[in-house]
Coordinates of C-alpha atoms and ligand atoms in Angstrom, one line a residue:
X159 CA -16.7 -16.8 -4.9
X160 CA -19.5 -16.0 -2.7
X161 CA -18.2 -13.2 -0.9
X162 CA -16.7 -9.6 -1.9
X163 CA -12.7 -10.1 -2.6
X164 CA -9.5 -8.2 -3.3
X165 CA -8.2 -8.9 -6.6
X166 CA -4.5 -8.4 -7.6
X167 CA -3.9 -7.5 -11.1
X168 CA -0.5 -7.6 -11.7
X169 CA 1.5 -6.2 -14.8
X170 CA 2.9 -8.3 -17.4
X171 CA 6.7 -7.2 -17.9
X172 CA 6.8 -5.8 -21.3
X173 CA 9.6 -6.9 -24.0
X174 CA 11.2 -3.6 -23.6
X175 CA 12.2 -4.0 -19.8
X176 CA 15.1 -2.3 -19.6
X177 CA 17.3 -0.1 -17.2
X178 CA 17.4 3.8 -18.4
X179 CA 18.0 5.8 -15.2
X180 CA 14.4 7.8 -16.2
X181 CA 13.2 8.4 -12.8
X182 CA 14.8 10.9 -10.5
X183 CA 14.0 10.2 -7.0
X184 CA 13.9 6.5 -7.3
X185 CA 17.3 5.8 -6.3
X186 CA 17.3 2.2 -7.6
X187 CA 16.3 3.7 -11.6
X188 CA 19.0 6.0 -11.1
X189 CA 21.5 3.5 -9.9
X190 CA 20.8 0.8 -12.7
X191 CA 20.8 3.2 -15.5
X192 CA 22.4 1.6 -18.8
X193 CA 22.8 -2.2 -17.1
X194 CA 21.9 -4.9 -19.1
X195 CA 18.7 -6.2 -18.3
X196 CA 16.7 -9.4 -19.0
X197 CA 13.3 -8.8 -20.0
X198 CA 12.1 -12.8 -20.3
X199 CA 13.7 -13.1 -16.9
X200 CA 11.6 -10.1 -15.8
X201 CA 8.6 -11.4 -17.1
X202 CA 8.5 -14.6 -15.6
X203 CA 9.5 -13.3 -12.2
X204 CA 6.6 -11.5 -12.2
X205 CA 4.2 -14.7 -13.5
X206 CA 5.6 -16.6 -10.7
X207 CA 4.2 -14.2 -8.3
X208 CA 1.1 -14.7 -10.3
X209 CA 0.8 -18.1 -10.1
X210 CA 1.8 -18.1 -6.4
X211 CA -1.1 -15.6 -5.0
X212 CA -3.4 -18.0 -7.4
X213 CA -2.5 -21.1 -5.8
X214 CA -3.3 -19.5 -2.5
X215 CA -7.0 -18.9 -3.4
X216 CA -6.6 -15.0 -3.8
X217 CA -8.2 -14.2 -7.4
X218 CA -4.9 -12.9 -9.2
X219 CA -5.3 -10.8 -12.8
X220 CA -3.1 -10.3 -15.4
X221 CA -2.6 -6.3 -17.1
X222 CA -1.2 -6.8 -20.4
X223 CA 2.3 -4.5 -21.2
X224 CA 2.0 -1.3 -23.4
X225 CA 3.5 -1.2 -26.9
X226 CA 6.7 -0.3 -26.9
X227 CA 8.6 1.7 -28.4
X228 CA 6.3 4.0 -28.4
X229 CA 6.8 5.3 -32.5
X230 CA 3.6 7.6 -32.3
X231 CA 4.7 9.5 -29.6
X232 CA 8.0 9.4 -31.6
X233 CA 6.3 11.2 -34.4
X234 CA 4.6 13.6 -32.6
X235 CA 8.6 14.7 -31.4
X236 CA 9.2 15.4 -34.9
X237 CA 11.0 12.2 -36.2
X238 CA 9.6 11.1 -38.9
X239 CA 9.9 8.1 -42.0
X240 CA 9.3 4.8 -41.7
X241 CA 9.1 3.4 -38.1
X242 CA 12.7 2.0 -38.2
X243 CA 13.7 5.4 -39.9
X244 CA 11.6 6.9 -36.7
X245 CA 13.1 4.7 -34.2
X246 CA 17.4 5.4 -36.4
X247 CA 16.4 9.2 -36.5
X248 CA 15.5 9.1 -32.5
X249 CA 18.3 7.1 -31.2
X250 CA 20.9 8.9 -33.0
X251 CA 19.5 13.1 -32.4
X252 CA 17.6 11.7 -28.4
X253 CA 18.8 8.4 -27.4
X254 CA 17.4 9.5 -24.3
X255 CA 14.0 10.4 -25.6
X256 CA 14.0 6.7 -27.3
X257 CA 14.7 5.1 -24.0
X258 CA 11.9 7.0 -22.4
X259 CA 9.5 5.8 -25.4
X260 CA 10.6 2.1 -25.0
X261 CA 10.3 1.5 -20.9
X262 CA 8.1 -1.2 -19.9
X263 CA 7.3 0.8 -17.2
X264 CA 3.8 -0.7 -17.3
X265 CA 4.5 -3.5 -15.4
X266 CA 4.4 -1.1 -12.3
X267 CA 0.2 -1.3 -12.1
X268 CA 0.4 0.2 -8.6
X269 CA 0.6 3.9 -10.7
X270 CA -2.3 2.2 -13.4
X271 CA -5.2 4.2 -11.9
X272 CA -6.9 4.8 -8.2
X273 CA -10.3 1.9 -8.2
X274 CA -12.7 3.0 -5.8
X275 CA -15.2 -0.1 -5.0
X276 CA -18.7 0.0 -5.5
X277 CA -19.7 -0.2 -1.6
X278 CA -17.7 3.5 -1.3
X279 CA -19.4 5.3 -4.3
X280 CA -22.2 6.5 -4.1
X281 CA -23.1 5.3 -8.2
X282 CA -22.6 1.7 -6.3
X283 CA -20.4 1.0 -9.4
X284 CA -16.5 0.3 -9.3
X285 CA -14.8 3.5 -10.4
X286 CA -11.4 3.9 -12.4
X287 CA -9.3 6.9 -13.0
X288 CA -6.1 6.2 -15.0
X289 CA -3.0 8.1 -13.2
X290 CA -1.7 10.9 -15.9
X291 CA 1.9 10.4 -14.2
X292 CA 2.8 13.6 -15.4
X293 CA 5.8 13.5 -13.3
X294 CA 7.9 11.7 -15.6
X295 CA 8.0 11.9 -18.9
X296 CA 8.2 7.9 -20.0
X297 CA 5.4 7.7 -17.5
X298 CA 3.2 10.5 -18.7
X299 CA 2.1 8.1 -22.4
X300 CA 0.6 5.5 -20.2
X301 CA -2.5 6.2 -19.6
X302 CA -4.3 6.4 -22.7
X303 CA -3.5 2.5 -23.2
X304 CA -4.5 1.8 -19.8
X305 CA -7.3 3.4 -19.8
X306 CA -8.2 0.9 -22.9
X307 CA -7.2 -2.1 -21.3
X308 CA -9.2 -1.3 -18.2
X309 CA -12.1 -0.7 -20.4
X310 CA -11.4 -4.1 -21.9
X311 CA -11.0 -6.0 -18.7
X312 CA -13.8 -4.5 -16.8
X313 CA -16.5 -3.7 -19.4
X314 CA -20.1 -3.6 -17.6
X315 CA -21.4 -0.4 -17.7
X316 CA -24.1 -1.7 -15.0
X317 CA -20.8 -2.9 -12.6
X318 CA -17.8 -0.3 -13.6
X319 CA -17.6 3.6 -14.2
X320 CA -14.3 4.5 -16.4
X321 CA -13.2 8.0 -15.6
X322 CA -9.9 9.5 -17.9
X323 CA -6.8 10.4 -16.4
X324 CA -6.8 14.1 -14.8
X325 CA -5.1 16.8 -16.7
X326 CA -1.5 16.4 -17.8
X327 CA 0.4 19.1 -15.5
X328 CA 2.2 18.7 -13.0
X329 CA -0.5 20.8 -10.5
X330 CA -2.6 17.6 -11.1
X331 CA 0.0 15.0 -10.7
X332 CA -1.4 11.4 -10.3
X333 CA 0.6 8.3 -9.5
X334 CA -2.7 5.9 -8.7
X335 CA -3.0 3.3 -6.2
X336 CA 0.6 3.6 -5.6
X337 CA -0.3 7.1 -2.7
X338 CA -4.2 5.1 -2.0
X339 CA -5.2 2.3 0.5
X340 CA -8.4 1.6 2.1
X341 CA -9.3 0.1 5.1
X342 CA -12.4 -2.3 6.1
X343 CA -13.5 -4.8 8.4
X344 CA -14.4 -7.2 5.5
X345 CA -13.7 -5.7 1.9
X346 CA -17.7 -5.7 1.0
X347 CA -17.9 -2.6 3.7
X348 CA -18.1 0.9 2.9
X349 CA -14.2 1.7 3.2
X350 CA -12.0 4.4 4.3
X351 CA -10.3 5.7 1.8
X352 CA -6.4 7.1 2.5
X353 CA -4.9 9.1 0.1
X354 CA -1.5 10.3 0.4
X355 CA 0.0 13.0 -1.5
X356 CA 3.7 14.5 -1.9
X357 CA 2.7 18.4 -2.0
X358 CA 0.1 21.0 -2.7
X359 CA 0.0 22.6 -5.8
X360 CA -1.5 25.7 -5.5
X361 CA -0.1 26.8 -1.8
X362 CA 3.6 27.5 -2.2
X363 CA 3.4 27.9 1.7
X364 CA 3.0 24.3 2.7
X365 CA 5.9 22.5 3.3
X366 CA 8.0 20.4 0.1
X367 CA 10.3 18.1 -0.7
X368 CA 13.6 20.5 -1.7
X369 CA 15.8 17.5 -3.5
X370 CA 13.5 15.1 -5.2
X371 CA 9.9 15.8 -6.9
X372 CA 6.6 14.8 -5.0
X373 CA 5.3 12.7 -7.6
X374 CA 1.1 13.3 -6.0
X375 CA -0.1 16.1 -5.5
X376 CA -3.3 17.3 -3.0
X377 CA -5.3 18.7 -5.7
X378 CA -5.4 15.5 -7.8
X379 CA -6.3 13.2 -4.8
X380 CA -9.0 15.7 -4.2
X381 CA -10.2 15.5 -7.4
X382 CA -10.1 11.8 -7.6
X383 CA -12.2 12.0 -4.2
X384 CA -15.4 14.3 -5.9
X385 CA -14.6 11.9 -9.6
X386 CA -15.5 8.6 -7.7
X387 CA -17.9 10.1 -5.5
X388 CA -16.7 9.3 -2.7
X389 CA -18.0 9.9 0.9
X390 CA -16.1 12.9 2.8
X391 CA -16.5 11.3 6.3
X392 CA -14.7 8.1 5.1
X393 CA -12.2 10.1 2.5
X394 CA -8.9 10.6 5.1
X395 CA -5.6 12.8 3.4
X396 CA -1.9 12.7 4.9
X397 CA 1.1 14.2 3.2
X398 CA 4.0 12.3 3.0
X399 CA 7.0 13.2 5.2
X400 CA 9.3 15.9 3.2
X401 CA 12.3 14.6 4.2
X402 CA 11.5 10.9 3.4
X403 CA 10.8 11.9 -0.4
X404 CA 14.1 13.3 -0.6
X405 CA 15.6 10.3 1.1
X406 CA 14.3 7.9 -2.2
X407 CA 10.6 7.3 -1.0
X408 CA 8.8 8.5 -4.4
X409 CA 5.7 7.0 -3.5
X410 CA 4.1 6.0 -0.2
X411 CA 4.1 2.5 -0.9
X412 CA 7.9 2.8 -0.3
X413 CA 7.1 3.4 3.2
X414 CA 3.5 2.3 4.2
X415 CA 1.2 -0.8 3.2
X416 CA -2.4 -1.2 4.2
X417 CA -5.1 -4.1 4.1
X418 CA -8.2 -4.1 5.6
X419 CA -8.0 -3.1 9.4
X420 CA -3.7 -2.9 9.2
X421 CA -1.6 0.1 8.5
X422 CA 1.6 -1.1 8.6
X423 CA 4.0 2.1 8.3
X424 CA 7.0 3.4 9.1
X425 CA 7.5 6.1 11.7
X426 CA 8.7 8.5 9.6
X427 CA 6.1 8.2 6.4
X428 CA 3.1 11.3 7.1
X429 CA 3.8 14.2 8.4
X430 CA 1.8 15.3 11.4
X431 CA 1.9 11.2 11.9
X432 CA -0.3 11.2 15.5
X433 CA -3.0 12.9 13.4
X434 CA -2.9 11.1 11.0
X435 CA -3.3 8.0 13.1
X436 CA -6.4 9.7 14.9
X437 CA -7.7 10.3 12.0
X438 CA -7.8 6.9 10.6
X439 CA -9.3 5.8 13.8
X440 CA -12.0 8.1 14.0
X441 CA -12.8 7.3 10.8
X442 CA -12.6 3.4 10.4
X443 CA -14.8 3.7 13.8
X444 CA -18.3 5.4 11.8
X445 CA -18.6 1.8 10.8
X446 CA -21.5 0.7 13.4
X447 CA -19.3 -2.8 13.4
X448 CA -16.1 -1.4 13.4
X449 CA -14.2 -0.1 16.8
X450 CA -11.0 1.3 17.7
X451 CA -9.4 -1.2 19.2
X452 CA -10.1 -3.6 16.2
X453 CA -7.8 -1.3 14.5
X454 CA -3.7 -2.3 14.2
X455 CA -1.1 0.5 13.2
X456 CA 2.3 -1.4 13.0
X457 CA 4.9 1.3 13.3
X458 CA 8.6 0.4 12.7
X459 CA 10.9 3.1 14.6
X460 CA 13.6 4.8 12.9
X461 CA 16.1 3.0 15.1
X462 CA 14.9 -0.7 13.9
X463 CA 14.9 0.1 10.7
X464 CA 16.6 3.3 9.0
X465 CA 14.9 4.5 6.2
X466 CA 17.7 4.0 3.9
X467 CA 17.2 0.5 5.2
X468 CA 13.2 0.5 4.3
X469 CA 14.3 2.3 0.5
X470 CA 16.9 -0.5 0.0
X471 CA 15.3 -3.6 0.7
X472 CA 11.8 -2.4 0.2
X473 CA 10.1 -3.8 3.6
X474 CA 6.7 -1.8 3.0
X475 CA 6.2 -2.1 -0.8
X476 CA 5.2 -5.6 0.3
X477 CA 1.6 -7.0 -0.1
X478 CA -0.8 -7.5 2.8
X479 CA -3.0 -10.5 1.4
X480 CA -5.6 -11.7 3.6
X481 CA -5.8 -15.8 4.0
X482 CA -8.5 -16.1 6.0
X483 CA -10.5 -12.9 7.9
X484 CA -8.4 -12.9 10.6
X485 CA -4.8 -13.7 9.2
X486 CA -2.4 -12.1 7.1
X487 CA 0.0 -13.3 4.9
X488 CA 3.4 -10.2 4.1
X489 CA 4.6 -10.4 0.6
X490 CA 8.2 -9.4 0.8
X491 CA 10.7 -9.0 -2.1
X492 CA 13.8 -11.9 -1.9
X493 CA 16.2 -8.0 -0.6
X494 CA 14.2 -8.0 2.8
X495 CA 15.4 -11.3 3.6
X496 CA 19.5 -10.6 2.6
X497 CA 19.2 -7.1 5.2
X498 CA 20.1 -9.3 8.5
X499 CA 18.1 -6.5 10.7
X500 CA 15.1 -6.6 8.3
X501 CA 14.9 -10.4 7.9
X502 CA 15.2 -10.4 12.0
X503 CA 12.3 -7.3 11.8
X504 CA 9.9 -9.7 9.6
X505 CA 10.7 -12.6 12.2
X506 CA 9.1 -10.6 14.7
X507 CA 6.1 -8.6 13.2
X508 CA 5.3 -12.7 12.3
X509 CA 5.2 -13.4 16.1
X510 CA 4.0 -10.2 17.6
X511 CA 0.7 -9.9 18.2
X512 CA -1.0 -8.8 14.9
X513 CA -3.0 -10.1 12.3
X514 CA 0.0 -10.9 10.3
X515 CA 1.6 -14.6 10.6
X516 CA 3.4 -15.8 7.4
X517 CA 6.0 -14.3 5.5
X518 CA 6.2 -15.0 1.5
X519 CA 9.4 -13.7 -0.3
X520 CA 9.8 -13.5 -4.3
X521 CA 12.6 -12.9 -6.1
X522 CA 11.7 -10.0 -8.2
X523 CA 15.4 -8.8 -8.9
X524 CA 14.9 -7.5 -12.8
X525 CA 11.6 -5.2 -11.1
X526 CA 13.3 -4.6 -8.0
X527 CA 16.8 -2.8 -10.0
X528 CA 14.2 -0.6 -11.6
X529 CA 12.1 0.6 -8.0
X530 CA 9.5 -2.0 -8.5
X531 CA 8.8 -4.2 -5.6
X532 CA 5.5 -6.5 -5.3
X533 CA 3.6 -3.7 -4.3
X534 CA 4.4 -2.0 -7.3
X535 CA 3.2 -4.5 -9.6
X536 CA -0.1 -4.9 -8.4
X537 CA -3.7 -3.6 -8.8
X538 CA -5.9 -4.1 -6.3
X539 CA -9.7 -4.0 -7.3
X540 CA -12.4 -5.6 -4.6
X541 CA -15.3 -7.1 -6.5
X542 CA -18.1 -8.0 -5.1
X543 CA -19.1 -11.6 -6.7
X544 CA -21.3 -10.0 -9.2
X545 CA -18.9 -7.8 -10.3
X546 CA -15.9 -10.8 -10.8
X547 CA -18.3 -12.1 -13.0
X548 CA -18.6 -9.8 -15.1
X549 CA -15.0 -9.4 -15.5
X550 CA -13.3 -10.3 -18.1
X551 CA -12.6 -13.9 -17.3
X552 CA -9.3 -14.3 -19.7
X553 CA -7.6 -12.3 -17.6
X554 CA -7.7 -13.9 -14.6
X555 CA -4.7 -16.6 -13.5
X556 CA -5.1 -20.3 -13.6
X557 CA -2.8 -22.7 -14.3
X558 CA -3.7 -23.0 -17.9
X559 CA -3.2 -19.5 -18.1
X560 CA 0.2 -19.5 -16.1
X561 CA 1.5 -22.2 -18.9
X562 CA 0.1 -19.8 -21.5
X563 CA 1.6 -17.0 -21.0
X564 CA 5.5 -18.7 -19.5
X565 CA 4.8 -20.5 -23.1
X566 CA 4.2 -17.0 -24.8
X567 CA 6.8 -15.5 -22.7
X568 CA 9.3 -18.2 -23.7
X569 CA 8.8 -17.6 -27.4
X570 CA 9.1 -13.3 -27.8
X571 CA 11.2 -12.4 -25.1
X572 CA 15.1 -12.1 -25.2
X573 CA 17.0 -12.4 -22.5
X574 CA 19.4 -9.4 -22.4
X575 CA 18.8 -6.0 -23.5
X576 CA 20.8 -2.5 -23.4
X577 CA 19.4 0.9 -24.5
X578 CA 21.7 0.0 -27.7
X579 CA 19.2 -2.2 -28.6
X580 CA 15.7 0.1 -28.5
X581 CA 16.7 1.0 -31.8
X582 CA 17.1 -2.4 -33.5
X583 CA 13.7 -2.0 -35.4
X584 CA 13.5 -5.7 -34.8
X585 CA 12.3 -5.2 -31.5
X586 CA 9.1 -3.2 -32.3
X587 CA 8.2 -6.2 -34.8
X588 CA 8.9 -8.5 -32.4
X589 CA 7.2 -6.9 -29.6
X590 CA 3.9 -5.8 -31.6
X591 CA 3.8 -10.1 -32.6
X592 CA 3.8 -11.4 -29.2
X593 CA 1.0 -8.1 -28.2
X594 CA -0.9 -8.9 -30.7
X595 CA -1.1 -12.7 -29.9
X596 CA -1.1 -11.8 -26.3
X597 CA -4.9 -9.9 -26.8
X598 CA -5.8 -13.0 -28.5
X599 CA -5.1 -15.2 -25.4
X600 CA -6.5 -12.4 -22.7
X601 CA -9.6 -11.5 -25.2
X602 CA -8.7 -7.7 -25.0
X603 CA -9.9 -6.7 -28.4
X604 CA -7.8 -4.1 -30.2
X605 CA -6.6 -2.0 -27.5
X606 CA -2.5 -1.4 -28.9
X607 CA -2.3 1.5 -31.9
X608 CA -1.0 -0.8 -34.0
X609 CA -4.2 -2.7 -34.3
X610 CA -6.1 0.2 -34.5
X611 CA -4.5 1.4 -38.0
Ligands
LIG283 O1 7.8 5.1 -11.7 N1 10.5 3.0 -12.3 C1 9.2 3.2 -11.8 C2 8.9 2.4 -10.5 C3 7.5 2.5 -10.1 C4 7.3 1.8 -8.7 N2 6.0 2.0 -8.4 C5 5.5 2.1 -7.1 N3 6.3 2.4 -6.1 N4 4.2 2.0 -6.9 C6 8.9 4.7 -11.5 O2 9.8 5.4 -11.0 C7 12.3 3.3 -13.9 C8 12.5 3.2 -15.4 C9 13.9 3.3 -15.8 O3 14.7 4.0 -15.1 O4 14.3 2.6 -16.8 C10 10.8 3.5 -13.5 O5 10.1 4.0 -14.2

């Protein structure tokens, strides 16, 4: 590659995938609670998207699943023994607390961390912050494992600064990329960078969600903002509408997607939306080659497409993947194109006037009953070719790769599991085999607990 890119690293669905009902505000977690799910089914789902964003030239990565379940957070709940005495003890006094300890909700990378690129910080280094997603619970034990893996993947201390997660409370709740986009001209430019947060934490006056939690708050973008040194003038904030949080849209990729010089939102997403809008402008335009007019906000109206509608078939947690530097490829999930008025939406956003000209769809059903759409499972990180180099090349998708890890998946994975199950201590054997063969084949070193001992 001999220009800057955007890199996708998607999460590998875990052996644990399952459907626990652990996230309040997600309607489809809540709806899906204690259905059987199909965790081989899940994971190769998610390879095909993989495989397809490789074979369309984008540079695709691979984020390995967490171990699961998670027995030394167990321990630290007071159950105690053996781990299938830890895991017997749990699902008979918290089965609830056993689910949250076995979720593969890893896979989601789009919470991971926020990634700043080196032309935005002023270090000129790629910086990292793993999200705490103290909001929930099975959430909140992520980020010590990511932050490992991250290390593992991106390892140059010359190319990438590793920050650790902000402090576990909910005044400093951090859901990642999931509430962070950033615009360019051509991803090697200095960038603006959007965060979007749910509420303020320290000003009881500002307005809140009243039925479901805002999962980001203010203070934590902020202090993302000073971590990865980051350049005021290009830094823009929105807060997510109120009311569309306590319709089901528990992060703003539920309702907005950006790439490059598109904001693709809907009408309801910020609050104060006009500003917003001018401030993204104003912003994108300090760029000496950057103007106005170059940039598009694609704004569905409430009466195209309700929110409900937008929650449901999850129209804007798609991916905007650039093809060439002019064109646009929308990454939808396979639910956008059974809603008749979205699939006739997506029709016309392909011919309208915009940078955007194909439509892709993926069946990613197992993600999709869980609140994971294709936006969800994804990472972005822009490398500038230096920087891809020194990244940890085992982890990126080819087809050997592809044929690796379907191989891998083929052999570890079941294909139907209930929370009954979490307990069988089976699985935690199982799953620790195919994770510890799995940082054999992506080179990650020990990065699991489990190795460590
Ligand atoms: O954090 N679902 C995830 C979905 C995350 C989607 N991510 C983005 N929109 N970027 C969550 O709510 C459900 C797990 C369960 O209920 O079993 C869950 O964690």
């Amino acid at each position: 590659m001999s220009k800057t890119v955007e890199a996708n690293f998607d999460g590998l669905v875990g052996p644990t995938h399952n459907y626990a009902g652990l996230s309040l505000g997600n309607i489809a977690s809540t709806s899906n609670q204690s259905a059987p799910s199909n965790p081989k089914q899940a994971a190769l789902q998610g390879l095909a998207k993989m495989k397809a964003l490789h074979d369309m030239g984008l540079v695709q990565g691979v984020l390995a699943p967490h171990e699961r379940p998670d027995v030394y957070t167990l321990r630290k709940l007071g159950f105690n023994g053996s781990d299938a005495q830890v895991l017997a003890q749990a699902s008979r006094q918290a089965p609830k607390i056993l689910a949250a300890c076995s979720s593969a909700s890893t896979m989601w990378t789009a919470n991971a961390a926020t990634v700043s690129p080196s032309s935005d910080t002023t270090s000129g280094t790629v910086h990292f912050t793993p999200a705490n997603l103290c909001s929930k619970f099975h959430r909140s034990i992520e980020h010590e494992t990511t932050g490992n893996i991250l290390r593992a993947i991106f390892s140059s201390q010359d190319h990438f600064t590793h920050h650790s997660a902000l402090p576990n409370t909910s005044h400093f709740g951090d859901e990642g990329a999931a509430n962070h986009t950033r615009f360019c001209q051509n991803y090697g430019d200095a960038g603006i960078e959007f965060f979007v947060f749910g509420q303020y934490s320290f000003d009881d006056s500002q307005p809140a969600p009243k039925k479901f939690p805002a999962r980001q708050t203010m203070e934590a973008s902020q202090a993302i903002t000073r971590n990865h040194q980051l350049n005021t003038s290009r830094t823009v904030f929105a807060q997510q509408n109120p009311e569309v949080i306590d319709q089901g849209v528990f992060h703003n990729d539920v309702i907005a997607v950006g790439n490059r010089n598109v904001l693709f939102c809907h009408e309801k997403a910020f609050l104060n939306q006009a500003q917003v809008y001018n401030d993204l402008r104003a912003a994108y335009s300090l760029e000496p080659m950057n103007s106005h007019d170059d940039f598009y906000i694609i704004e569905v109206p409430e009466s195209q497409i309700r929110v409900e509608t937008a929650v449901k078939s999850y129209l804007f947690n798609s991916q905007l993947l650039s093809t060439s530097d002019k064109d646009m490829t929308i990454v939808v999930p396979s639910d956008c194109q059974s809603d008749r008025q979205v699939a006739i939406y997506l029709e016309e956003l392909v011919a309208a006037d915009n940078p955007i000209n194909d439509v892709k769809v993926f069946d990613l059903r197992q993600s999709m009953n869980n609140g994971g759409g294709p936006a969800c499972l994804r990472l972005r990180v822009v490398l500038t070719p230096e920087e891809l180099t020194a990244t940890n090349q085992a982890c990126l998708m080819n087809d050997t790769l592809y044929t690796t890890l379907c191989e891998w998946v083929e052999k570890h994975y079941r294909d139907r599991l209930t929370e009954a199950d979490l307990a069988d201590p089976n699985l935690l054997v199982e799953s620790r085999t195919a994770l510890d063969e799995l940082t054999r084949i992506l080179k990650l070193g020990s990065v699991y607990q489990f190795q460590q001992r």
